[in-house]
Amino acid sequence: MKTLSDYMSLALDEAKNALIMDEVPVGAVVVKDDSIIAKAHNLTELNHDSISHAEILAIRGAQNELGDSNLSGCTMFVTLEPCHMCAGAILASRLDMVVFGAFDERLGSCFSRVDLLNGFYDTSIKCIGGIMEKECGQILSDYFKTKR
């Protein structure tokens, strides 16, 4: 049986794929009953005007795989705290739990983990922060060093 850190490692691998493609290094994995349902990383859309966020892509993949828009019983592992848009998608999908790897305010995330934890979104989602934070943080740090 895999641990939280094992699944976060898979999300971290997705973040590395995004980094290789010169994207913001965010990866997400959706798990149910110890099985990987979907995984994704950030991708710039073809028109280069916006980004397809890893969290939303993973949710869509999981919904396609399970054939149901309700992802009850699923856990999402994501390397970075989601923005409010992604947090809204996470809530709408009715995941049971979200595990965050790290947070970096330079990405413009609006402290949504705090909002989720304090009930701002009126949600029952259980949020955990800090899993493999050092590794996730290192990837983010490396990303911003290459962008300067």
Short mmCIF file of N, CA, C and O in Angstrom, two decimals:
data_model
loop_
_atom_site.label_atom_id
_atom_site.label_comp_id
_atom_site.label_asym_id
_atom_site.label_seq_id
_atom_site.Cartn_x
_atom_site.Cartn_y
_atom_site.Cartn_z
N MET A 1 0.85 -1.19 0.00
CA MET A 1 0.00 0.00 0.00
C MET A 1 0.89 1.24 0.00
O MET A 1 1.83 1.35 0.77
N LYS A 2 0.56 2.17 -0.88
CA LYS A 2 1.36 3.39 -0.99
C LYS A 2 1.01 4.37 0.12
O LYS A 2 -0.10 4.40 0.63
N THR A 3 1.98 5.21 0.45
CA THR A 3 1.80 6.24 1.48
C THR A 3 1.47 7.58 0.82
O THR A 3 1.57 7.74 -0.40
N LEU A 4 1.13 8.57 1.66
CA LEU A 4 0.90 9.92 1.14
C LEU A 4 2.12 10.43 0.38
O LEU A 4 2.01 11.03 -0.68
N SER A 5 3.29 10.17 0.92
CA SER A 5 4.52 10.64 0.28
C SER A 5 4.75 9.96 -1.07
O SER A 5 5.27 10.59 -2.00
N ASP A 6 4.36 8.69 -1.19
CA ASP A 6 4.49 7.99 -2.47
C ASP A 6 3.66 8.67 -3.55
O ASP A 6 4.12 8.90 -4.67
N TYR A 7 2.43 9.00 -3.19
CA TYR A 7 1.56 9.66 -4.16
C TYR A 7 2.02 11.08 -4.46
O TYR A 7 1.92 11.55 -5.60
N MET A 8 2.54 11.76 -3.44
CA MET A 8 3.06 13.10 -3.69
C MET A 8 4.28 13.03 -4.59
O MET A 8 4.50 13.92 -5.41
N SER A 9 5.05 11.96 -4.49
CA SER A 9 6.19 11.78 -5.39
C SER A 9 5.73 11.69 -6.84
O SER A 9 6.38 12.21 -7.75
N LEU A 10 4.60 11.04 -7.08
CA LEU A 10 4.05 10.95 -8.44
C LEU A 10 3.60 12.32 -8.93
O LEU A 10 3.81 12.67 -10.10
N ALA A 11 3.00 13.10 -8.04
CA ALA A 11 2.62 14.47 -8.41
C ALA A 11 3.87 15.30 -8.70
O ALA A 11 3.89 16.13 -9.62
N LEU A 12 4.91 15.05 -7.93
CA LEU A 12 6.18 15.75 -8.14
C LEU A 12 6.78 15.40 -9.49
O LEU A 12 7.34 16.25 -10.19
N ASP A 13 6.64 14.12 -9.90
CA ASP A 13 7.11 13.71 -11.23
C ASP A 13 6.36 14.49 -12.32
O ASP A 13 6.96 14.89 -13.32
N GLU A 14 5.06 14.68 -12.13
CA GLU A 14 4.28 15.46 -13.09
C GLU A 14 4.76 16.91 -13.11
O GLU A 14 4.83 17.53 -14.17
N ALA A 15 5.10 17.44 -11.94
CA ALA A 15 5.62 18.81 -11.88
C ALA A 15 6.94 18.92 -12.65
O ALA A 15 7.19 19.92 -13.34
N LYS A 16 7.76 17.89 -12.55
CA LYS A 16 9.03 17.88 -13.30
C LYS A 16 8.76 17.85 -14.80
O LYS A 16 9.47 18.49 -15.57
N ASN A 17 7.71 17.11 -15.22
CA ASN A 17 7.34 17.10 -16.65
C ASN A 17 6.96 18.51 -17.11
O ASN A 17 7.32 18.93 -18.21
N ALA A 18 6.24 19.23 -16.27
CA ALA A 18 5.87 20.61 -16.60
C ALA A 18 7.12 21.47 -16.71
O ALA A 18 7.26 22.28 -17.63
N LEU A 19 8.05 21.27 -15.78
CA LEU A 19 9.29 22.04 -15.78
C LEU A 19 10.09 21.80 -17.06
O LEU A 19 10.61 22.73 -17.67
N ILE A 20 10.14 20.55 -17.50
CA ILE A 20 10.84 20.20 -18.74
C ILE A 20 10.22 20.92 -19.93
O ILE A 20 10.91 21.32 -20.86
N MET A 21 8.90 21.11 -19.87
CA MET A 21 8.17 21.77 -20.97
C MET A 21 8.14 23.29 -20.78
O MET A 21 7.39 23.98 -21.46
N ASP A 22 8.92 23.79 -19.83
CA ASP A 22 9.02 25.22 -19.55
C ASP A 22 7.71 25.80 -19.03
O ASP A 22 7.35 26.93 -19.32
N GLU A 23 7.00 25.00 -18.26
CA GLU A 23 5.75 25.43 -17.64
C GLU A 23 5.97 25.65 -16.15
O GLU A 23 6.98 25.21 -15.59
N VAL A 24 5.00 26.30 -15.50
CA VAL A 24 5.05 26.41 -14.04
C VAL A 24 4.96 25.00 -13.47
O VAL A 24 4.07 24.24 -13.85
N PRO A 25 5.88 24.60 -12.59
CA PRO A 25 5.96 23.20 -12.16
C PRO A 25 4.88 22.79 -11.17
O PRO A 25 5.09 22.74 -9.96
N VAL A 26 3.70 22.50 -11.71
CA VAL A 26 2.60 22.01 -10.88
C VAL A 26 2.17 20.66 -11.42
O VAL A 26 1.96 20.51 -12.63
N GLY A 27 2.07 19.68 -10.54
CA GLY A 27 1.60 18.36 -10.91
C GLY A 27 0.49 17.93 -9.97
O GLY A 27 0.47 18.34 -8.81
N ALA A 28 -0.43 17.13 -10.49
CA ALA A 28 -1.55 16.65 -9.68
C ALA A 28 -1.84 15.19 -10.00
O ALA A 28 -1.73 14.78 -11.15
N VAL A 29 -2.21 14.45 -8.96
CA VAL A 29 -2.58 13.04 -9.11
C VAL A 29 -3.87 12.81 -8.33
O VAL A 29 -4.00 13.28 -7.19
N VAL A 30 -4.82 12.09 -8.93
CA VAL A 30 -6.06 11.73 -8.24
C VAL A 30 -6.04 10.23 -7.98
O VAL A 30 -5.78 9.44 -8.89
N VAL A 31 -6.31 9.86 -6.72
CA VAL A 31 -6.23 8.47 -6.29
C VAL A 31 -7.54 8.04 -5.66
O VAL A 31 -8.18 8.81 -4.95
N LYS A 32 -7.94 6.79 -5.93
CA LYS A 32 -9.11 6.20 -5.26
C LYS A 32 -8.80 4.74 -4.97
O LYS A 32 -8.33 4.02 -5.85
N ASP A 33 -9.07 4.33 -3.75
CA ASP A 33 -8.84 2.93 -3.34
C ASP A 33 -7.43 2.46 -3.69
O ASP A 33 -7.23 1.38 -4.23
N ASP A 34 -6.45 3.31 -3.41
CA ASP A 34 -5.03 3.00 -3.62
C ASP A 34 -4.67 2.80 -5.09
O ASP A 34 -3.66 2.20 -5.41
N SER A 35 -5.51 3.29 -6.00
CA SER A 35 -5.24 3.23 -7.43
C SER A 35 -5.18 4.63 -8.00
O SER A 35 -5.99 5.50 -7.64
N ILE A 36 -4.26 4.85 -8.93
CA ILE A 36 -4.16 6.15 -9.59
C ILE A 36 -5.26 6.23 -10.65
O ILE A 36 -5.33 5.40 -11.56
N ILE A 37 -6.11 7.22 -10.51
CA ILE A 37 -7.22 7.41 -11.44
C ILE A 37 -6.81 8.35 -12.58
O ILE A 37 -7.15 8.13 -13.73
N ALA A 38 -6.07 9.41 -12.23
CA ALA A 38 -5.64 10.39 -13.24
C ALA A 38 -4.45 11.17 -12.72
O ALA A 38 -4.26 11.30 -11.51
N LYS A 39 -3.63 11.66 -13.64
CA LYS A 39 -2.53 12.55 -13.27
C LYS A 39 -2.33 13.56 -14.40
O LYS A 39 -2.67 13.29 -15.56
N ALA A 40 -1.80 14.73 -14.04
CA ALA A 40 -1.63 15.79 -15.04
C ALA A 40 -0.63 16.82 -14.53
O ALA A 40 -0.31 16.86 -13.34
N HIS A 41 -0.14 17.64 -15.45
CA HIS A 41 0.72 18.77 -15.10
C HIS A 41 0.27 20.00 -15.88
O HIS A 41 -0.49 19.89 -16.83
N ASN A 42 0.73 21.16 -15.43
CA ASN A 42 0.37 22.41 -16.10
C ASN A 42 0.79 22.39 -17.56
O ASN A 42 1.89 21.91 -17.89
N LEU A 43 -0.05 22.93 -18.41
CA LEU A 43 0.25 23.05 -19.84
C LEU A 43 -0.25 24.40 -20.35
O LEU A 43 -1.37 24.79 -20.03
N THR A 44 0.54 25.07 -21.17
CA THR A 44 0.07 26.28 -21.81
C THR A 44 -0.86 25.88 -22.95
O THR A 44 -0.55 24.99 -23.72
N GLU A 45 -2.00 26.55 -23.03
CA GLU A 45 -2.96 26.23 -24.09
C GLU A 45 -2.41 26.69 -25.43
O GLU A 45 -1.51 27.52 -25.51
N LEU A 46 -2.96 26.15 -26.50
CA LEU A 46 -2.44 26.39 -27.84
C LEU A 46 -2.37 27.87 -28.21
O LEU A 46 -1.49 28.28 -28.94
N ASN A 47 -3.32 28.66 -27.71
CA ASN A 47 -3.30 30.08 -28.05
C ASN A 47 -2.31 30.88 -27.19
O ASN A 47 -2.16 32.07 -27.36
N HIS A 48 -1.64 30.20 -26.25
CA HIS A 48 -0.62 30.79 -25.38
C HIS A 48 -1.17 31.90 -24.49
O HIS A 48 -0.40 32.65 -23.89
N ASP A 49 -2.47 32.04 -24.41
CA ASP A 49 -3.05 33.09 -23.59
C ASP A 49 -3.34 32.64 -22.16
O ASP A 49 -3.45 33.45 -21.26
N SER A 50 -3.52 31.36 -21.97
CA SER A 50 -3.84 30.89 -20.63
C SER A 50 -3.25 29.50 -20.41
O SER A 50 -2.79 28.86 -21.35
N ILE A 51 -3.31 29.09 -19.17
CA ILE A 51 -2.72 27.81 -18.78
C ILE A 51 -3.83 26.84 -18.42
O ILE A 51 -4.79 27.20 -17.76
N SER A 52 -3.69 25.61 -18.86
CA SER A 52 -4.54 24.53 -18.37
C SER A 52 -3.90 24.04 -17.08
O SER A 52 -2.78 23.53 -17.09
N HIS A 53 -4.58 24.23 -15.98
CA HIS A 53 -4.01 23.92 -14.67
C HIS A 53 -4.05 22.43 -14.38
O HIS A 53 -5.02 21.74 -14.71
N ALA A 54 -2.99 21.94 -13.77
CA ALA A 54 -2.85 20.51 -13.48
C ALA A 54 -4.04 19.97 -12.69
O ALA A 54 -4.55 18.88 -12.97
N GLU A 55 -4.50 20.75 -11.70
CA GLU A 55 -5.60 20.28 -10.86
C GLU A 55 -6.86 20.04 -11.68
O GLU A 55 -7.54 19.02 -11.54
N ILE A 56 -7.17 20.98 -12.56
CA ILE A 56 -8.38 20.87 -13.37
C ILE A 56 -8.25 19.75 -14.39
O ILE A 56 -9.18 18.97 -14.61
N LEU A 57 -7.08 19.63 -15.00
CA LEU A 57 -6.85 18.54 -15.96
C LEU A 57 -6.97 17.17 -15.27
O LEU A 57 -7.55 16.23 -15.83
N ALA A 58 -6.44 17.06 -14.06
CA ALA A 58 -6.52 15.79 -13.33
C ALA A 58 -7.96 15.47 -12.94
O ALA A 58 -8.40 14.32 -13.02
N ILE A 59 -8.70 16.49 -12.53
CA ILE A 59 -10.12 16.28 -12.19
C ILE A 59 -10.89 15.81 -13.42
O ILE A 59 -11.65 14.84 -13.36
N ARG A 60 -10.67 16.46 -14.55
CA ARG A 60 -11.36 16.05 -15.78
C ARG A 60 -11.00 14.61 -16.15
O ARG A 60 -11.87 13.82 -16.55
N GLY A 61 -9.73 14.27 -16.03
CA GLY A 61 -9.30 12.91 -16.34
C GLY A 61 -9.95 11.89 -15.42
O GLY A 61 -10.38 10.82 -15.86
N ALA A 62 -10.05 12.23 -14.13
CA ALA A 62 -10.67 11.31 -13.17
C ALA A 62 -12.16 11.16 -13.45
O ALA A 62 -12.71 10.05 -13.37
N GLN A 63 -12.82 12.27 -13.79
CA GLN A 63 -14.24 12.20 -14.11
C GLN A 63 -14.47 11.36 -15.36
O GLN A 63 -15.41 10.56 -15.42
N ASN A 64 -13.61 11.50 -16.35
CA ASN A 64 -13.72 10.67 -17.55
C ASN A 64 -13.49 9.19 -17.23
O ASN A 64 -14.18 8.32 -17.75
N GLU A 65 -12.51 8.93 -16.39
CA GLU A 65 -12.16 7.54 -16.04
C GLU A 65 -13.26 6.88 -15.22
O GLU A 65 -13.58 5.71 -15.44
N LEU A 66 -13.83 7.60 -14.27
CA LEU A 66 -14.84 7.02 -13.39
C LEU A 66 -16.25 7.13 -13.96
O LEU A 66 -17.17 6.50 -13.44
N GLY A 67 -16.41 7.92 -15.00
CA GLY A 67 -17.72 8.08 -15.61
C GLY A 67 -18.72 8.76 -14.70
O GLY A 67 -19.92 8.52 -14.79
N ASP A 68 -18.23 9.59 -13.80
CA ASP A 68 -19.11 10.24 -12.83
C ASP A 68 -18.49 11.57 -12.44
O ASP A 68 -17.28 11.65 -12.21
N SER A 69 -19.30 12.61 -12.37
CA SER A 69 -18.75 13.91 -12.02
C SER A 69 -18.46 14.03 -10.52
O SER A 69 -17.79 14.94 -10.08
N ASN A 70 -18.98 13.11 -9.72
CA ASN A 70 -18.75 13.12 -8.27
C ASN A 70 -17.54 12.25 -7.96
O ASN A 70 -17.57 11.04 -8.19
N LEU A 71 -16.50 12.86 -7.43
CA LEU A 71 -15.27 12.12 -7.13
C LEU A 71 -15.18 11.76 -5.64
O LEU A 71 -14.09 11.74 -5.07
N SER A 72 -16.30 11.49 -5.04
CA SER A 72 -16.32 11.08 -3.64
C SER A 72 -15.45 9.84 -3.46
O SER A 72 -15.46 8.93 -4.27
N GLY A 73 -14.66 9.86 -2.39
CA GLY A 73 -13.75 8.75 -2.14
C GLY A 73 -12.39 8.93 -2.76
O GLY A 73 -11.50 8.11 -2.56
N CYS A 74 -12.21 10.01 -3.53
CA CYS A 74 -10.93 10.27 -4.19
C CYS A 74 -10.12 11.30 -3.41
O CYS A 74 -10.67 12.17 -2.74
N THR A 75 -8.81 11.18 -3.52
CA THR A 75 -7.88 12.14 -2.94
C THR A 75 -7.04 12.75 -4.05
O THR A 75 -6.58 12.03 -4.94
N MET A 76 -6.85 14.06 -4.01
CA MET A 76 -5.95 14.71 -4.95
C MET A 76 -4.66 15.09 -4.25
O MET A 76 -4.67 15.64 -3.15
N PHE A 77 -3.55 14.77 -4.88
CA PHE A 77 -2.23 15.18 -4.42
C PHE A 77 -1.74 16.22 -5.42
O PHE A 77 -1.69 15.96 -6.62
N VAL A 78 -1.41 17.41 -4.94
CA VAL A 78 -0.97 18.49 -5.83
C VAL A 78 0.27 19.15 -5.23
O VAL A 78 0.36 19.34 -4.03
N THR A 79 1.24 19.45 -6.10
CA THR A 79 2.53 19.92 -5.62
C THR A 79 2.49 21.35 -5.13
O THR A 79 3.39 21.78 -4.42
N LEU A 80 1.47 22.10 -5.52
CA LEU A 80 1.41 23.50 -5.13
C LEU A 80 -0.01 23.83 -4.73
O LEU A 80 -0.96 23.30 -5.30
N GLU A 81 -0.15 24.71 -3.79
CA GLU A 81 -1.49 25.14 -3.38
C GLU A 81 -2.22 25.75 -4.57
O GLU A 81 -1.67 26.59 -5.28
N PRO A 82 -3.46 25.35 -4.81
CA PRO A 82 -4.17 25.86 -5.99
C PRO A 82 -4.62 27.31 -5.83
O PRO A 82 -4.82 27.79 -4.73
N CYS A 83 -4.79 27.98 -6.98
CA CYS A 83 -5.38 29.31 -6.99
C CYS A 83 -6.87 29.18 -6.70
O CYS A 83 -7.41 28.08 -6.64
N HIS A 84 -7.56 30.30 -6.58
CA HIS A 84 -8.99 30.24 -6.27
C HIS A 84 -9.79 29.54 -7.37
O HIS A 84 -10.74 28.83 -7.09
N MET A 85 -9.39 29.74 -8.62
CA MET A 85 -10.10 29.08 -9.71
C MET A 85 -10.00 27.56 -9.57
O MET A 85 -10.99 26.85 -9.68
N CYS A 86 -8.79 27.08 -9.32
CA CYS A 86 -8.60 25.63 -9.17
C CYS A 86 -9.24 25.13 -7.89
O CYS A 86 -9.79 24.03 -7.86
N ALA A 87 -9.19 25.93 -6.84
CA ALA A 87 -9.84 25.53 -5.59
C ALA A 87 -11.33 25.37 -5.82
O ALA A 87 -11.96 24.43 -5.32
N GLY A 88 -11.92 26.25 -6.61
CA GLY A 88 -13.34 26.14 -6.93
C GLY A 88 -13.65 24.86 -7.68
O GLY A 88 -14.64 24.19 -7.41
N ALA A 89 -12.77 24.50 -8.62
CA ALA A 89 -12.97 23.26 -9.38
C ALA A 89 -12.83 22.04 -8.48
O ALA A 89 -13.56 21.07 -8.60
N ILE A 90 -11.88 22.11 -7.54
CA ILE A 90 -11.69 21.01 -6.60
C ILE A 90 -12.94 20.82 -5.75
O ILE A 90 -13.41 19.69 -5.55
N LEU A 91 -13.50 21.91 -5.28
CA LEU A 91 -14.70 21.83 -4.45
C LEU A 91 -15.88 21.29 -5.25
O LEU A 91 -16.63 20.44 -4.77
N ALA A 92 -16.03 21.77 -6.48
CA ALA A 92 -17.15 21.34 -7.32
C ALA A 92 -17.07 19.84 -7.62
O ALA A 92 -18.09 19.18 -7.81
N SER A 93 -15.86 19.31 -7.65
CA SER A 93 -15.68 17.88 -7.97
C SER A 93 -16.00 16.97 -6.79
O SER A 93 -16.12 15.77 -6.95
N ARG A 94 -16.10 17.55 -5.60
CA ARG A 94 -16.44 16.82 -4.37
C ARG A 94 -15.44 15.71 -4.05
O ARG A 94 -15.82 14.59 -3.70
N LEU A 95 -14.17 16.04 -4.18
CA LEU A 95 -13.12 15.15 -3.70
C LEU A 95 -13.22 15.03 -2.18
O LEU A 95 -13.73 15.92 -1.52
N ASP A 96 -12.70 13.93 -1.64
CA ASP A 96 -12.72 13.76 -0.19
C ASP A 96 -11.57 14.47 0.50
O ASP A 96 -11.70 14.96 1.61
N MET A 97 -10.41 14.51 -0.15
CA MET A 97 -9.24 15.08 0.50
C MET A 97 -8.31 15.66 -0.54
O MET A 97 -8.22 15.17 -1.66
N VAL A 98 -7.62 16.72 -0.16
CA VAL A 98 -6.59 17.33 -1.00
C VAL A 98 -5.31 17.40 -0.19
O VAL A 98 -5.33 17.87 0.95
N VAL A 99 -4.22 16.94 -0.75
CA VAL A 99 -2.92 16.97 -0.08
C VAL A 99 -2.01 17.93 -0.85
O VAL A 99 -1.76 17.73 -2.03
N PHE A 100 -1.57 18.99 -0.19
CA PHE A 100 -0.71 20.00 -0.81
C PHE A 100 0.75 19.72 -0.50
O PHE A 100 1.09 19.37 0.61
N GLY A 101 1.60 19.96 -1.51
CA GLY A 101 3.01 19.78 -1.28
C GLY A 101 3.70 21.03 -0.80
O GLY A 101 4.54 20.99 0.09
N ALA A 102 3.39 22.18 -1.40
CA ALA A 102 4.10 23.42 -1.06
C ALA A 102 3.27 24.60 -1.52
O ALA A 102 2.30 24.46 -2.25
N PHE A 103 3.69 25.76 -1.10
CA PHE A 103 3.03 27.01 -1.50
C PHE A 103 4.09 28.05 -1.80
O PHE A 103 5.07 28.16 -1.08
N ASP A 104 3.90 28.77 -2.88
CA ASP A 104 4.82 29.86 -3.20
C ASP A 104 4.01 31.04 -3.69
O ASP A 104 3.39 30.98 -4.75
N GLU A 105 4.00 32.13 -2.93
CA GLU A 105 3.14 33.26 -3.24
C GLU A 105 3.53 33.95 -4.54
O GLU A 105 2.73 34.67 -5.14
N ARG A 106 4.73 33.70 -5.05
CA ARG A 106 5.13 34.33 -6.31
C ARG A 106 4.29 33.82 -7.48
O ARG A 106 4.25 34.43 -8.54
N LEU A 107 3.64 32.68 -7.29
CA LEU A 107 2.79 32.15 -8.37
C LEU A 107 1.40 32.78 -8.35
O LEU A 107 0.57 32.47 -9.18
N GLY A 108 1.15 33.64 -7.41
CA GLY A 108 -0.12 34.35 -7.40
C GLY A 108 -1.26 33.58 -6.77
O GLY A 108 -2.41 33.95 -6.89
N SER A 109 -0.96 32.49 -6.10
CA SER A 109 -2.01 31.75 -5.40
C SER A 109 -2.53 32.62 -4.26
O SER A 109 -1.78 33.33 -3.62
N CYS A 110 -3.82 32.55 -4.05
CA CYS A 110 -4.46 33.50 -3.12
C CYS A 110 -4.74 32.89 -1.75
O CYS A 110 -5.82 33.06 -1.20
N PHE A 111 -3.79 32.16 -1.22
CA PHE A 111 -3.93 31.58 0.11
C PHE A 111 -5.18 30.71 0.22
O PHE A 111 -5.84 30.65 1.24
N SER A 112 -5.51 30.00 -0.87
CA SER A 112 -6.74 29.21 -0.87
C SER A 112 -6.70 28.07 0.14
O SER A 112 -7.73 27.67 0.64
N ARG A 113 -5.51 27.55 0.45
CA ARG A 113 -5.48 26.48 1.45
C ARG A 113 -6.00 27.00 2.77
O ARG A 113 -6.77 26.35 3.46
N VAL A 114 -5.59 28.21 3.14
CA VAL A 114 -6.08 28.82 4.37
C VAL A 114 -7.59 28.98 4.29
O VAL A 114 -8.31 28.67 5.23
N ASP A 115 -8.07 29.45 3.14
CA ASP A 115 -9.51 29.61 2.96
C ASP A 115 -10.24 28.28 3.09
O ASP A 115 -11.31 28.19 3.69
N LEU A 116 -9.66 27.24 2.49
CA LEU A 116 -10.29 25.92 2.58
C LEU A 116 -10.30 25.42 4.02
O LEU A 116 -11.30 24.89 4.50
N LEU A 117 -9.19 25.62 4.70
CA LEU A 117 -9.07 25.12 6.07
C LEU A 117 -9.98 25.85 7.05
O LEU A 117 -10.51 25.27 7.97
N ASN A 118 -10.17 27.16 6.83
CA ASN A 118 -10.98 27.90 7.78
C ASN A 118 -12.47 27.91 7.42
O ASN A 118 -13.27 28.59 8.04
N GLY A 119 -12.83 27.14 6.37
CA GLY A 119 -14.24 26.99 6.03
C GLY A 119 -14.80 28.08 5.16
O GLY A 119 -16.01 28.17 4.97
N PHE A 120 -13.93 28.93 4.59
CA PHE A 120 -14.39 30.02 3.74
C PHE A 120 -15.28 29.50 2.61
O PHE A 120 -16.25 30.12 2.22
N TYR A 121 -14.93 28.32 2.08
CA TYR A 121 -15.68 27.73 0.98
C TYR A 121 -16.80 26.82 1.46
O TYR A 121 -17.45 26.18 0.65
N ASP A 122 -17.01 26.73 2.78
CA ASP A 122 -18.05 25.88 3.33
C ASP A 122 -17.92 24.45 2.81
O ASP A 122 -18.82 23.89 2.20
N THR A 123 -16.75 23.89 3.01
CA THR A 123 -16.46 22.57 2.45
C THR A 123 -16.10 21.56 3.53
O THR A 123 -15.65 21.91 4.61
N SER A 124 -16.30 20.31 3.19
CA SER A 124 -15.90 19.23 4.09
C SER A 124 -14.59 18.60 3.64
O SER A 124 -14.14 17.61 4.20
N ILE A 125 -13.97 19.16 2.59
CA ILE A 125 -12.70 18.62 2.10
C ILE A 125 -11.64 18.74 3.19
O ILE A 125 -11.50 19.79 3.82
N LYS A 126 -10.94 17.67 3.42
CA LYS A 126 -9.84 17.68 4.39
C LYS A 126 -8.56 18.04 3.64
O LYS A 126 -8.23 17.42 2.65
N CYS A 127 -7.89 19.08 4.10
CA CYS A 127 -6.68 19.55 3.42
C CYS A 127 -5.46 19.33 4.31
O CYS A 127 -5.48 19.62 5.50
N ILE A 128 -4.42 18.82 3.71
CA ILE A 128 -3.17 18.57 4.42
C ILE A 128 -2.07 19.33 3.71
O ILE A 128 -1.97 19.27 2.49
N GLY A 129 -1.25 20.04 4.44
CA GLY A 129 -0.13 20.74 3.82
C GLY A 129 1.19 20.20 4.34
O GLY A 129 1.25 19.55 5.36
N GLY A 130 2.25 20.46 3.60
CA GLY A 130 3.58 20.18 4.09
C GLY A 130 4.17 18.85 3.72
O GLY A 130 5.29 18.55 4.10
N ILE A 131 3.45 18.00 2.99
CA ILE A 131 4.02 16.72 2.58
C ILE A 131 5.12 16.99 1.55
O ILE A 131 4.89 17.64 0.54
N MET A 132 6.32 16.54 1.83
CA MET A 132 7.46 16.71 0.93
C MET A 132 7.65 18.17 0.54
O MET A 132 8.06 18.50 -0.56
N GLU A 133 7.37 19.06 1.45
CA GLU A 133 7.44 20.49 1.15
C GLU A 133 8.82 20.90 0.66
O GLU A 133 8.95 21.72 -0.24
N LYS A 134 9.86 20.32 1.23
CA LYS A 134 11.22 20.71 0.84
C LYS A 134 11.49 20.39 -0.62
O LYS A 134 12.01 21.21 -1.37
N GLU A 135 11.12 19.19 -1.06
CA GLU A 135 11.36 18.81 -2.45
C GLU A 135 10.54 19.67 -3.41
O GLU A 135 11.02 20.12 -4.43
N CYS A 136 9.27 19.87 -3.09
CA CYS A 136 8.42 20.70 -3.93
C CYS A 136 8.97 22.12 -3.98
O CYS A 136 9.03 22.74 -5.04
N GLY A 137 9.36 22.61 -2.82
CA GLY A 137 9.92 23.95 -2.75
C GLY A 137 11.18 24.09 -3.57
O GLY A 137 11.43 25.13 -4.18
N GLN A 138 12.00 23.05 -3.61
CA GLN A 138 13.25 23.09 -4.38
C GLN A 138 12.95 23.19 -5.87
O GLN A 138 13.60 23.94 -6.60
N ILE A 139 11.98 22.43 -6.33
CA ILE A 139 11.60 22.51 -7.75
C ILE A 139 11.14 23.92 -8.10
O ILE A 139 11.52 24.48 -9.12
N LEU A 140 10.33 24.51 -7.22
CA LEU A 140 9.86 25.87 -7.47
C LEU A 140 11.01 26.86 -7.47
O LEU A 140 11.10 27.73 -8.33
N SER A 141 11.91 26.69 -6.52
CA SER A 141 13.07 27.57 -6.43
C SER A 141 13.91 27.48 -7.70
O SER A 141 14.32 28.49 -8.27
N ASP A 142 14.16 26.25 -8.15
CA ASP A 142 14.94 26.05 -9.37
C ASP A 142 14.24 26.67 -10.58
O ASP A 142 14.88 27.27 -11.45
N TYR A 143 12.93 26.55 -10.61
CA TYR A 143 12.16 27.11 -11.72
C TYR A 143 12.35 28.63 -11.80
O TYR A 143 12.61 29.18 -12.86
N PHE A 144 12.24 29.28 -10.64
CA PHE A 144 12.35 30.74 -10.66
C PHE A 144 13.77 31.20 -10.91
O PHE A 144 13.98 32.26 -11.49
N LYS A 145 14.76 30.42 -10.51
CA LYS A 145 16.15 30.77 -10.81
C LYS A 145 16.38 30.79 -12.32
O LYS A 145 17.08 31.65 -12.83
N THR A 146 15.80 29.82 -13.04
CA THR A 146 16.00 29.75 -14.49
C THR A 146 15.24 30.84 -15.21
O THR A 146 15.55 31.17 -16.35
N LYS A 147 14.23 31.43 -14.56
CA LYS A 147 13.42 32.46 -15.20
C LYS A 147 13.98 33.86 -15.01
O LYS A 147 13.51 34.80 -15.61
N ARG A 148 14.99 34.00 -14.18
CA ARG A 148 15.53 35.35 -13.91
C ARG A 148 16.54 35.75 -14.97
O ARG A 148 17.17 34.98 -15.58
#
